[in-house]
Coordinates of C-alpha atoms in Angstrom, one line a residue:
Chain A
M1 CA 82.3 -126.5 177.7
T2 CA 82.1 -124.4 174.8
D3 CA 83.2 -126.4 171.8
G4 CA 86.0 -125.4 169.3
S5 CA 83.5 -124.6 165.9
E6 CA 81.3 -122.4 168.0
L7 CA 84.6 -120.6 169.7
Q8 CA 84.7 -118.6 165.8
A9 CA 81.7 -117.4 166.3
L10 CA 81.6 -116.2 169.5
T11 CA 81.8 -112.1 170.7
Q12 CA 85.1 -111.0 172.2
E13 CA 83.4 -110.6 175.3
E14 CA 82.8 -113.7 175.4
A15 CA 85.6 -114.7 174.0
D16 CA 87.4 -113.3 176.7
K17 CA 85.7 -114.9 179.6
H18 CA 85.6 -118.1 178.0
A19 CA 89.8 -117.5 177.9
L20 CA 88.8 -117.0 181.1
H21 CA 86.7 -120.4 182.2
H22 CA 89.9 -122.7 180.8
F23 CA 91.6 -122.1 183.8
G24 CA 88.5 -122.0 186.4
Y25 CA 88.1 -118.3 187.0
A26 CA 85.2 -115.7 186.9
Q27 CA 85.1 -112.5 185.4
Q28 CA 85.1 -110.8 188.2
L29 CA 87.0 -107.6 187.7
L30 CA 85.7 -105.0 185.6
R31 CA 86.5 -105.8 181.8
D32 CA 87.0 -102.0 180.4
M33 CA 90.3 -101.4 179.3
G34 CA 91.1 -101.0 175.5
G35 CA 94.7 -102.3 174.0
F36 CA 95.8 -98.4 174.8
S37 CA 95.1 -98.0 178.2
N38 CA 96.9 -101.6 178.6
F39 CA 99.7 -100.0 176.7
A40 CA 99.1 -97.4 179.1
I41 CA 99.7 -99.2 182.4
S42 CA 103.0 -100.6 182.1
F43 CA 104.2 -97.7 179.5
S44 CA 103.2 -95.3 183.2
V45 CA 105.5 -97.7 185.5
I46 CA 108.6 -97.9 182.9
S47 CA 108.4 -93.8 183.3
I48 CA 110.8 -93.2 181.0
L49 CA 110.6 -89.6 183.2
T50 CA 110.9 -91.3 186.4
G51 CA 113.6 -94.6 186.2
A52 CA 115.8 -92.8 183.5
V53 CA 115.3 -89.1 184.6
T54 CA 116.3 -90.6 189.5
L55 CA 119.0 -93.0 188.3
Y56 CA 120.7 -90.6 184.9
G57 CA 123.4 -89.4 188.0
I58 CA 124.6 -92.8 188.6
G59 CA 124.6 -94.0 184.7
L60 CA 126.8 -90.8 184.3
N61 CA 129.1 -90.8 187.1
A62 CA 129.5 -95.0 186.3
A63 CA 130.9 -94.4 183.1
G64 CA 129.7 -91.2 181.3
P65 CA 127.9 -91.0 177.8
A66 CA 128.2 -94.0 176.9
V67 CA 126.2 -95.3 178.8
M68 CA 123.9 -93.7 177.0
G69 CA 124.7 -93.6 173.7
I70 CA 125.7 -97.0 174.0
G71 CA 124.6 -98.9 176.7
W72 CA 120.8 -97.5 176.6
P73 CA 120.0 -99.7 173.6
F74 CA 122.3 -102.4 174.7
V75 CA 120.6 -103.3 177.1
T76 CA 116.9 -102.2 174.9
I77 CA 117.9 -105.6 173.2
F78 CA 117.5 -107.5 175.4
V79 CA 114.5 -106.0 177.2
L80 CA 112.6 -106.3 174.0
L81 CA 113.0 -110.5 174.1
V82 CA 111.9 -110.3 177.6
S83 CA 109.5 -108.7 176.8
A84 CA 108.7 -110.4 173.6
S85 CA 108.8 -113.6 176.2
I86 CA 106.4 -112.5 179.3
A87 CA 104.2 -111.3 176.1
E88 CA 103.7 -114.9 174.9
L89 CA 102.8 -116.5 178.7
A90 CA 100.4 -113.9 179.0
S91 CA 98.6 -114.7 175.2
A92 CA 98.9 -118.1 176.2
I93 CA 97.7 -117.8 179.9
P94 CA 95.4 -114.5 180.2
T95 CA 95.4 -114.6 184.0
S96 CA 95.6 -111.4 186.7
G97 CA 98.0 -113.7 188.3
A98 CA 100.0 -114.1 184.9
L99 CA 103.8 -114.8 186.6
Y100 CA 102.7 -116.3 189.3
H101 CA 100.5 -118.3 187.9
W102 CA 102.3 -119.1 184.5
S103 CA 104.7 -120.8 186.9
A104 CA 102.6 -121.9 189.4
L105 CA 100.9 -124.1 185.4
L106 CA 104.2 -124.8 184.2
G107 CA 106.6 -125.6 186.9
G108 CA 104.0 -126.8 190.1
A109 CA 103.0 -125.3 193.3
G110 CA 106.3 -123.7 194.8
W111 CA 107.4 -122.4 191.7
G112 CA 104.4 -120.1 191.6
W113 CA 104.8 -119.5 195.2
I114 CA 108.1 -118.5 195.1
T115 CA 107.1 -116.2 192.1
G116 CA 104.2 -115.2 193.1
W117 CA 106.2 -113.7 196.5
L118 CA 109.0 -112.5 194.4
N119 CA 107.1 -109.9 191.8
L120 CA 105.5 -109.1 195.4
I121 CA 107.8 -108.1 196.7
G122 CA 109.3 -106.3 194.0
L123 CA 106.2 -104.8 193.2
V124 CA 106.2 -103.6 196.4
A125 CA 109.2 -102.2 196.9
T126 CA 108.9 -100.0 193.7
I127 CA 106.1 -98.5 195.0
S128 CA 107.9 -97.3 197.7
A129 CA 110.5 -96.3 196.4
I130 CA 109.0 -94.0 193.7
D131 CA 106.5 -92.3 196.1
Y132 CA 109.3 -91.5 198.7
G133 CA 111.2 -90.4 195.2
C134 CA 108.8 -88.1 193.9
A135 CA 107.8 -86.8 197.9
G136 CA 111.4 -85.7 197.9
F137 CA 110.8 -84.3 194.5
L138 CA 107.7 -82.7 195.7
A139 CA 108.4 -81.4 199.0
P140 CA 110.7 -78.5 198.1
L141 CA 109.0 -77.7 195.1
L142 CA 106.0 -76.8 197.1
H143 CA 108.0 -75.1 199.2
M144 CA 107.8 -77.2 202.3
P145 CA 109.7 -77.1 205.1
F146 CA 113.1 -79.5 203.7
V147 CA 116.5 -79.4 204.8
A148 CA 118.2 -81.6 202.1
P149 CA 117.6 -84.2 199.8
A150 CA 119.6 -87.0 201.9
E151 CA 117.8 -86.5 204.9
V152 CA 114.7 -88.3 206.3
T153 CA 112.3 -85.0 207.3
R154 CA 109.2 -84.9 208.8
S155 CA 107.4 -83.1 205.3
T156 CA 109.4 -86.0 202.9
M157 CA 107.2 -88.7 205.3
Q158 CA 104.5 -86.8 205.1
V159 CA 104.0 -85.9 201.1
F160 CA 104.7 -89.5 200.5
T161 CA 101.9 -90.4 203.1
C162 CA 99.5 -88.3 201.1
L163 CA 100.7 -89.3 198.2
L164 CA 100.0 -93.7 198.2
L165 CA 96.5 -92.4 200.2
S166 CA 95.6 -90.3 196.8
Q167 CA 96.9 -93.6 194.4
A168 CA 94.8 -95.6 197.3
V169 CA 91.4 -94.2 197.0
L170 CA 91.6 -93.8 192.9
N171 CA 92.2 -97.2 192.7
H172 CA 89.6 -98.3 195.1
V173 CA 87.0 -96.4 193.2
G174 CA 87.1 -98.2 190.1
I175 CA 89.5 -99.3 186.8
R176 CA 87.3 -96.7 185.0
V177 CA 89.6 -93.7 186.6
V178 CA 92.1 -95.2 187.0
S179 CA 92.8 -95.7 183.6
K180 CA 91.8 -93.0 182.0
L181 CA 94.8 -91.5 184.1
N182 CA 96.8 -94.1 182.8
D183 CA 95.7 -93.1 179.4
L184 CA 96.7 -89.6 180.7
S185 CA 99.4 -89.8 181.7
A186 CA 100.9 -92.4 178.5
W187 CA 100.4 -89.0 176.6
Y188 CA 101.6 -87.2 179.5
H189 CA 104.8 -89.2 179.4
I190 CA 105.4 -88.3 175.4
I191 CA 104.5 -84.6 175.6
G192 CA 107.3 -84.3 178.9
V193 CA 110.0 -86.4 176.6
V194 CA 108.7 -83.9 173.9
I195 CA 109.0 -80.5 175.9
I196 CA 112.2 -81.6 177.2
V197 CA 113.9 -82.9 173.8
G198 CA 112.9 -79.8 171.8
A199 CA 113.9 -77.2 174.7
L200 CA 117.4 -78.7 174.6
A201 CA 117.5 -79.0 171.1
F202 CA 116.7 -75.6 170.2
F203 CA 117.4 -73.7 173.1
A204 CA 120.9 -75.1 174.5
H205 CA 124.3 -75.6 173.6
H206 CA 125.0 -78.9 172.2
Q207 CA 128.0 -81.1 172.1
P208 CA 129.2 -83.3 168.6
I209 CA 127.4 -86.3 168.4
A210 CA 130.7 -88.3 169.0
F211 CA 130.2 -86.8 172.4
L212 CA 126.9 -89.0 173.2
Y213 CA 129.8 -92.2 172.7
T214 CA 132.9 -90.9 174.8
S215 CA 134.0 -93.9 176.3
H216 CA 136.9 -93.2 179.5
F217 CA 135.4 -90.9 181.5
S218 CA 134.3 -92.5 185.3
T219 CA 134.1 -91.6 189.0
L220 CA 133.1 -95.1 190.3
K221 CA 135.6 -95.7 193.5
L222 CA 135.2 -99.1 194.9
G223 CA 136.2 -98.8 198.7
N224 CA 139.7 -96.6 197.4
T225 CA 140.5 -98.1 194.2
S226 CA 138.8 -97.6 190.5
P227 CA 137.4 -100.2 188.7
S228 CA 138.4 -100.6 184.8
Y229 CA 136.3 -98.8 182.7
G230 CA 134.7 -102.1 180.9
Y231 CA 133.6 -102.9 184.7
A232 CA 132.6 -99.5 185.1
F233 CA 130.2 -99.4 182.0
M234 CA 128.7 -102.6 182.9
S235 CA 127.6 -100.8 186.7
G236 CA 126.4 -98.2 184.3
L237 CA 124.1 -100.6 182.2
L238 CA 122.1 -100.5 185.6
L239 CA 120.7 -97.4 184.8
A240 CA 118.4 -98.6 181.5
Q241 CA 118.0 -101.9 183.2
W242 CA 116.6 -100.3 186.2
T243 CA 114.4 -97.7 184.4
Y244 CA 113.2 -101.0 182.5
T245 CA 110.4 -102.9 185.5
G246 CA 107.6 -103.1 185.6
Y247 CA 106.0 -103.7 182.2
D248 CA 104.4 -107.0 183.4
A249 CA 101.9 -104.4 184.7
S250 CA 100.1 -105.1 181.6
A251 CA 99.6 -109.0 182.5
H252 CA 98.3 -108.1 185.8
T253 CA 95.2 -106.3 184.5
I254 CA 94.8 -108.5 182.1
E255 CA 90.6 -109.8 183.3
E256 CA 90.1 -106.5 182.7
T257 CA 91.4 -106.1 179.0
K258 CA 89.0 -106.3 176.2
D259 CA 90.7 -108.6 173.4
A260 CA 93.1 -109.3 176.4
R261 CA 95.6 -112.0 174.2
V262 CA 96.8 -109.7 171.9
R263 CA 95.7 -106.5 173.9
A264 CA 97.3 -107.3 176.6
P265 CA 100.9 -108.8 175.1
W266 CA 101.0 -106.0 172.5
G267 CA 100.9 -103.4 176.0
I268 CA 104.2 -105.4 177.0
F269 CA 106.0 -105.5 174.2
L270 CA 105.2 -101.6 172.8
S271 CA 105.8 -100.3 176.4
V272 CA 109.2 -101.5 175.9
A273 CA 110.3 -100.5 172.5
I274 CA 108.5 -97.2 172.9
S275 CA 110.1 -96.5 176.3
G276 CA 113.4 -98.1 174.8
L277 CA 112.8 -94.9 171.9
A278 CA 111.6 -92.9 173.9
G279 CA 114.0 -92.9 176.4
Y280 CA 117.0 -93.0 173.9
L281 CA 116.0 -89.3 172.3
L282 CA 115.8 -87.9 176.3
I283 CA 118.8 -89.1 177.8
S284 CA 120.9 -88.0 174.6
A285 CA 119.3 -85.2 174.5
V286 CA 120.5 -84.2 178.0
T287 CA 123.9 -85.7 177.5
L288 CA 124.2 -84.3 174.5
A289 CA 123.8 -80.7 176.3
I290 CA 126.2 -80.7 179.0
K291 CA 128.7 -78.5 179.1
D292 CA 131.4 -79.3 181.7
L293 CA 131.1 -83.4 182.0
P294 CA 133.1 -83.9 185.9
A295 CA 131.3 -80.5 186.8
I296 CA 127.7 -81.7 186.0
A297 CA 128.7 -85.6 186.9
G298 CA 130.2 -84.1 190.6
A299 CA 126.7 -82.2 191.3
D300 CA 124.0 -83.6 193.9
N301 CA 121.5 -84.3 191.1
P302 CA 123.2 -84.5 187.9
F303 CA 119.6 -83.9 185.2
R304 CA 118.8 -80.6 187.1
A305 CA 122.8 -79.7 186.7
V306 CA 122.1 -79.8 183.0
F307 CA 118.9 -77.9 182.7
E308 CA 120.5 -75.1 185.3
A309 CA 123.7 -74.8 183.8
A310 CA 121.8 -74.6 180.0
F311 CA 119.6 -72.7 180.9
P312 CA 121.2 -69.9 183.4
H313 CA 118.4 -67.3 185.1
S314 CA 115.4 -69.2 184.1
N315 CA 113.1 -70.8 185.5
F316 CA 113.1 -74.0 183.1
P317 CA 115.2 -76.4 185.1
V318 CA 111.9 -76.3 188.0
V319 CA 109.0 -76.8 185.0
V320 CA 111.4 -79.6 184.4
M321 CA 111.1 -80.8 187.8
W322 CA 107.3 -80.3 187.8
I323 CA 107.4 -82.6 185.0
V324 CA 109.1 -85.6 186.7
T325 CA 107.4 -85.3 190.1
L326 CA 104.0 -86.0 188.2
A327 CA 105.3 -87.7 185.9
Q328 CA 106.2 -90.3 189.5
W329 CA 102.9 -89.5 191.2
F330 CA 101.1 -91.7 187.6
C331 CA 104.1 -94.5 187.7
G332 CA 103.0 -94.9 191.4
L333 CA 99.7 -95.2 190.8
A334 CA 100.0 -97.5 187.8
C335 CA 102.0 -99.6 190.4
V336 CA 99.3 -99.7 193.0
T337 CA 97.0 -101.3 190.2
S338 CA 99.7 -103.2 189.0
T339 CA 100.7 -104.9 192.6
S340 CA 97.5 -104.9 193.7
R341 CA 95.6 -107.1 190.9
M342 CA 98.8 -110.1 191.4
M343 CA 97.4 -109.5 195.6
F344 CA 94.2 -109.9 194.5
A345 CA 95.4 -113.1 192.1
L346 CA 97.8 -114.8 194.4
S347 CA 95.1 -114.3 197.7
R348 CA 92.1 -116.1 194.9
D349 CA 94.2 -119.0 195.0
K350 CA 94.9 -118.6 198.9
G351 CA 98.7 -118.0 198.3
M352 CA 98.6 -115.3 201.2
P353 CA 98.0 -115.1 204.7
F354 CA 94.7 -114.6 205.4
S355 CA 93.6 -114.5 201.4
S356 CA 89.9 -114.6 201.5
T357 CA 90.1 -110.6 202.8
W358 CA 93.0 -109.8 200.0
A359 CA 90.6 -111.4 197.4
T360 CA 87.9 -109.7 197.9
V361 CA 86.5 -107.2 195.4
S362 CA 84.2 -104.5 196.3
K363 CA 80.9 -105.0 195.0
K364 CA 80.4 -101.8 194.3
Y365 CA 83.6 -100.3 192.6
R366 CA 84.4 -104.5 190.7
T367 CA 88.1 -103.7 192.0
P368 CA 90.6 -105.4 194.9
A369 CA 89.5 -103.1 196.9
S370 CA 91.3 -104.9 200.1
A371 CA 94.0 -106.0 198.0
V372 CA 94.9 -101.8 197.1
W373 CA 94.7 -100.8 200.5
L374 CA 96.7 -103.5 201.1
S375 CA 99.1 -102.6 198.8
A376 CA 99.5 -98.7 199.8
G377 CA 100.2 -100.0 203.4
L378 CA 102.8 -101.9 202.8
A379 CA 104.9 -99.8 200.7
F380 CA 103.9 -97.2 203.5
L381 CA 105.5 -99.8 206.0
L382 CA 108.8 -100.0 204.1
P383 CA 110.3 -96.7 205.1
A384 CA 107.8 -96.3 208.2
A385 CA 110.0 -99.3 209.4
L386 CA 113.2 -98.2 208.7
L387 CA 113.1 -95.2 210.5
L388 CA 111.9 -96.8 213.3
F389 CA 114.3 -99.1 213.1
L390 CA 117.1 -96.2 213.2
H391 CA 115.5 -94.8 215.8
F392 CA 116.3 -97.7 217.8
Q393 CA 119.2 -98.5 216.3
P394 CA 120.8 -94.9 215.2
H395 CA 124.8 -96.2 214.2
A396 CA 122.9 -99.3 211.7
G397 CA 123.2 -97.2 209.4
D398 CA 121.9 -93.8 207.0
F399 CA 118.8 -94.1 206.4
T400 CA 119.4 -93.4 202.4
T401 CA 121.8 -95.8 202.3
L402 CA 119.7 -98.7 203.5
Y403 CA 116.5 -97.7 201.9
G404 CA 118.1 -97.3 198.3
A405 CA 119.5 -101.1 199.4
I406 CA 116.0 -102.0 200.8
T407 CA 114.2 -100.9 197.5
G408 CA 117.0 -101.5 195.1
I409 CA 115.6 -105.1 195.5
S410 CA 112.7 -104.5 193.7
T411 CA 114.3 -104.5 190.1
I412 CA 115.8 -108.3 191.5
G413 CA 112.9 -109.2 193.4
L414 CA 110.6 -108.7 189.5
Y415 CA 112.9 -109.5 186.8
L416 CA 113.9 -113.1 189.1
S417 CA 110.5 -113.5 188.5
Y418 CA 110.1 -112.4 184.7
G419 CA 112.9 -115.3 184.6
F420 CA 111.2 -118.5 186.5
P421 CA 108.1 -118.7 183.9
I422 CA 110.3 -118.0 181.0
L423 CA 112.2 -120.6 181.8
L424 CA 110.1 -123.5 182.9
K425 CA 108.3 -122.6 179.8
L426 CA 111.3 -123.8 177.6
R427 CA 111.4 -126.6 180.5
A428 CA 107.8 -127.0 179.0
E429 CA 108.8 -127.1 175.5
Q430 CA 111.8 -130.1 176.0
R431 CA 109.1 -132.4 177.9
G432 CA 106.2 -131.6 175.0
T433 CA 104.0 -130.2 177.3
W434 CA 104.0 -127.3 175.8
N435 CA 103.8 -126.9 172.3
A436 CA 102.4 -125.3 168.9
K437 CA 98.6 -125.4 169.6
T438 CA 99.4 -124.1 173.3
Y439 CA 100.2 -120.8 172.5
G440 CA 98.1 -117.7 172.4
P441 CA 97.7 -115.9 169.2
W442 CA 100.7 -113.0 170.2
S443 CA 103.6 -115.4 169.9
M444 CA 106.8 -115.5 168.3
G445 CA 106.3 -119.7 166.7
S446 CA 109.3 -120.7 165.7
W447 CA 111.8 -117.7 166.6
S448 CA 110.1 -118.3 170.4
R449 CA 112.5 -120.8 172.3
P450 CA 115.6 -119.5 170.7
M451 CA 114.4 -115.9 172.0
N452 CA 113.6 -117.2 175.4
A453 CA 116.8 -118.9 176.1
I454 CA 118.8 -115.5 175.6
A455 CA 116.5 -113.9 178.0
V456 CA 116.9 -116.3 180.1
V457 CA 120.3 -115.9 179.8
W458 CA 120.3 -111.9 180.0
I459 CA 118.1 -111.8 183.8
A460 CA 120.7 -114.5 184.9
F461 CA 123.7 -112.0 183.8
I462 CA 121.7 -109.0 185.4
T463 CA 120.3 -110.4 188.3
V464 CA 124.6 -111.0 188.9
L465 CA 124.9 -107.2 188.1
F466 CA 122.8 -106.5 190.7
V467 CA 124.3 -107.5 193.3
L468 CA 128.0 -106.9 192.2
P469 CA 129.8 -103.8 194.6
P470 CA 129.0 -101.7 194.3
N471 CA 125.4 -103.2 195.0
E472 CA 126.6 -105.5 197.3
L473 CA 123.9 -104.3 199.9
T474 CA 121.7 -104.4 197.8
G475 CA 122.8 -108.4 197.3
K476 CA 123.2 -109.0 201.1
V477 CA 119.2 -107.7 201.6
F478 CA 117.9 -109.9 199.0
A479 CA 119.7 -113.0 200.0
I480 CA 118.4 -111.9 203.5
V481 CA 114.7 -111.9 202.1
F482 CA 115.5 -114.6 199.8
V483 CA 116.1 -117.2 202.6
L484 CA 113.5 -115.7 204.3
L485 CA 110.8 -116.3 202.0
L486 CA 111.8 -120.2 201.4
A487 CA 112.5 -120.5 205.2
Y488 CA 108.0 -119.5 205.4
Y489 CA 107.5 -121.5 202.1
A490 CA 109.2 -124.9 204.2
V491 CA 107.9 -124.4 207.5
A492 CA 104.2 -123.3 206.4
V493 CA 103.1 -123.4 202.8
R494 CA 105.0 -126.1 201.7
G495 CA 102.2 -129.2 200.9
K496 CA 99.5 -126.5 202.3
F497 CA 99.8 -124.7 198.9
K498 CA 97.9 -126.2 196.0
G499 CA 98.9 -123.9 193.3
P500 CA 95.8 -122.4 190.9
V501 CA 92.1 -123.1 192.5
P502 CA 89.1 -123.1 189.8
Q503 CA 86.6 -120.9 191.7
A504 CA 84.2 -123.6 190.0
R505 CA 83.4 -127.3 189.2
S506 CA 82.1 -126.0 186.0
E507 CA 81.7 -123.0 183.3
Q508 CA 77.8 -123.7 183.7
D509 CA 79.1 -122.2 187.9
L510 CA 81.4 -120.0 186.7
L511 CA 77.9 -118.4 185.1
R512 CA 76.3 -118.5 187.6
M513 CA 78.9 -116.5 189.9
E514 CA 79.1 -114.2 187.3
Q515 CA 75.8 -113.8 187.5
E516 CA 75.0 -113.5 190.6
F517 CA 78.3 -111.3 190.5
E518 CA 77.0 -108.9 188.4
N519 CA 73.4 -108.4 190.2
L520 CA 74.8 -107.8 193.5
S521 CA 76.9 -104.9 191.4
G522 CA 73.8 -103.5 189.7
A523 CA 72.1 -103.3 192.9
T524 CA 74.6 -101.9 194.7
Q525 CA 74.7 -99.2 192.0
E526 CA 71.4 -98.6 192.1
P527 CA 70.6 -94.9 193.8
Chain B
M1 CA 137.7 -96.5 172.1
S2 CA 138.5 -94.1 169.2
A3 CA 135.6 -91.8 168.4
I4 CA 134.6 -92.8 165.1
L5 CA 134.5 -96.2 166.6
S6 CA 132.5 -95.9 169.8
V7 CA 130.0 -93.9 167.1
T8 CA 129.5 -97.4 164.8
V9 CA 129.4 -99.0 167.9
G10 CA 126.3 -97.4 169.0
A11 CA 124.6 -96.6 165.7
A12 CA 124.5 -101.0 165.0
L13 CA 123.1 -101.3 168.5
I14 CA 120.3 -98.6 168.1
A15 CA 120.0 -100.5 164.3
T16 CA 119.7 -103.8 166.5
A17 CA 117.3 -102.3 169.0
T18 CA 114.9 -101.6 166.0
G19 CA 115.7 -104.5 164.3
V20 CA 114.8 -106.5 166.7
A21 CA 111.0 -104.4 167.7
G22 CA 110.6 -104.9 164.0
A23 CA 111.1 -108.7 163.5
V24 CA 109.2 -109.0 166.6
I25 CA 106.1 -107.2 165.9
Y26 CA 106.2 -108.7 162.3
R27 CA 106.7 -112.1 163.5
A28 CA 103.4 -111.5 166.3
A29 CA 101.4 -109.5 163.4
R30 CA 101.6 -113.1 161.3
S31 CA 101.0 -114.6 164.8
I32 CA 97.6 -113.0 165.0
E33 CA 96.5 -113.3 161.9
S34 CA 96.7 -116.8 161.1
F35 CA 95.4 -118.4 165.3
R36 CA 92.7 -119.7 165.3
H37 CA 90.6 -120.3 168.4
D38 CA 89.2 -124.1 167.4
D39 CA 92.6 -125.6 167.4
H40 CA 93.8 -123.8 170.5
E41 CA 94.7 -126.2 173.8
A42 CA 94.8 -124.5 176.4
F43 CA 98.1 -124.7 179.0
T44 CA 95.3 -125.6 182.5
S45 CA 95.5 -128.3 184.7
K46 CA 96.2 -131.5 182.3
N47 CA 99.7 -130.2 181.2
H48 CA 100.1 -129.3 184.9
S49 CA 100.1 -132.3 186.1
A50 CA 102.4 -133.9 183.4
S51 CA 104.6 -131.7 184.1
N52 CA 105.0 -131.4 187.7
G53 CA 106.7 -134.4 187.9
G54 CA 110.3 -132.4 188.2
G55 CA 108.7 -129.9 190.0
K56 CA 109.3 -129.1 193.7

């Protein structure tokens, strides 16, 4: 292995490879992403134009404008700490398995496996939710046969399938094209926010700033009773919390990022920080443009209703819907990238059934092509399986409610998978196995432990909040999935899954593997 | 809550969020500047075996 004095003299490319070799992995994926692209992928998955828009009505109905004015910055403070805690782990252990790999190294194979699967379930459910939601927006915009947004129609499934196919094909053919599209997506989100905020600021009716902090409005009902405003406000916090997910994408693409130990952590943290700022501007501007609060809250789509009331006799609401729909497509594209890298990493360590298939890398494109198609395939199966189930059990419930509950587990899965490695890192610090020298270049130094501790407490708090009424159905679905996961682990995985598996015994062997891979890759690309 | 109190709470939260973001950025930038590759210990199987005693 390279000794310490030689390390400072390594080129950046060599240093990135050397860091990966430390964990026993060869550089198989194409390392071609810059810092902006790494930031852009997480920023695209968070996608303020998706989360803050599609969930706007839930927040507004829960506790009115205060959810935007007070709830959003309140949640942002804690999510910043979660993202900073994840960022320093990415800097210390820069592998695409990320959360799974960190948990496995910090707590053992069992912790790694459960973290990896929770993350994977969360990511697949996110793709399903985003793309199905996007199809629901796109089908009527394309004037396809469509009955109502809440009703499952053939056209929505057709559009959903086309969206998934387009994202899978692009992810298959290379990280270069995907990272360029993610770069475009980041600018697109910023420009989209500027257009919407600008139009509202200059051409719409305004409420006084104090309206943003109105803290007495709620339409939330639990059964036949109205909960206290405090409870309703906490329920409304989920608007922001659901939006802030998926920023682990920067860590999943860390083996494809140059100067990974510095740029990927910045990507994680800044994607949250900038989403926080831009998202706040967006929802504040929309809220201040509300003329009639009860009427807007009672509309089918309160976000759209704000624009229809603010710009009557104009096509601007349709333009806004197009802006949001394309943002959702960008979000789905980045989600497929993130999910496939996670699958690739877990399979590389034999943590999934048929691992050797999902761990293969396309020699031509140097992407985890099988994992890309599996990600898209599983995302397609989620609504398809539910439709099939409801075909045979039509009295089990309505599609929209059940699908919402199923995809709702995405956030719980993702946040638990963020929380486990942070908690295990705190435990390792307590035991002395994690010390000041273990941190990568991006760290919070002496602030790290208190910040990590607050992040873990926040994750515990929101995990409970995610499953309290009116979201108890999501809680039940998650409980079933979690019990099934633990049972599968106990029966088929425990003792067999060993956690991270080095691909070779020495750095020389890893270098030889990389050379062979590059030769094959070069040969495949020749005409 | 009265309007003035609500606005004050909102402004304090925005200031805190901005402060937290700024402080983490400042601290991380300092840490990157002072990082030395030759002083770094990768957290690999060596540490893992030590920490795995109480794990699953």
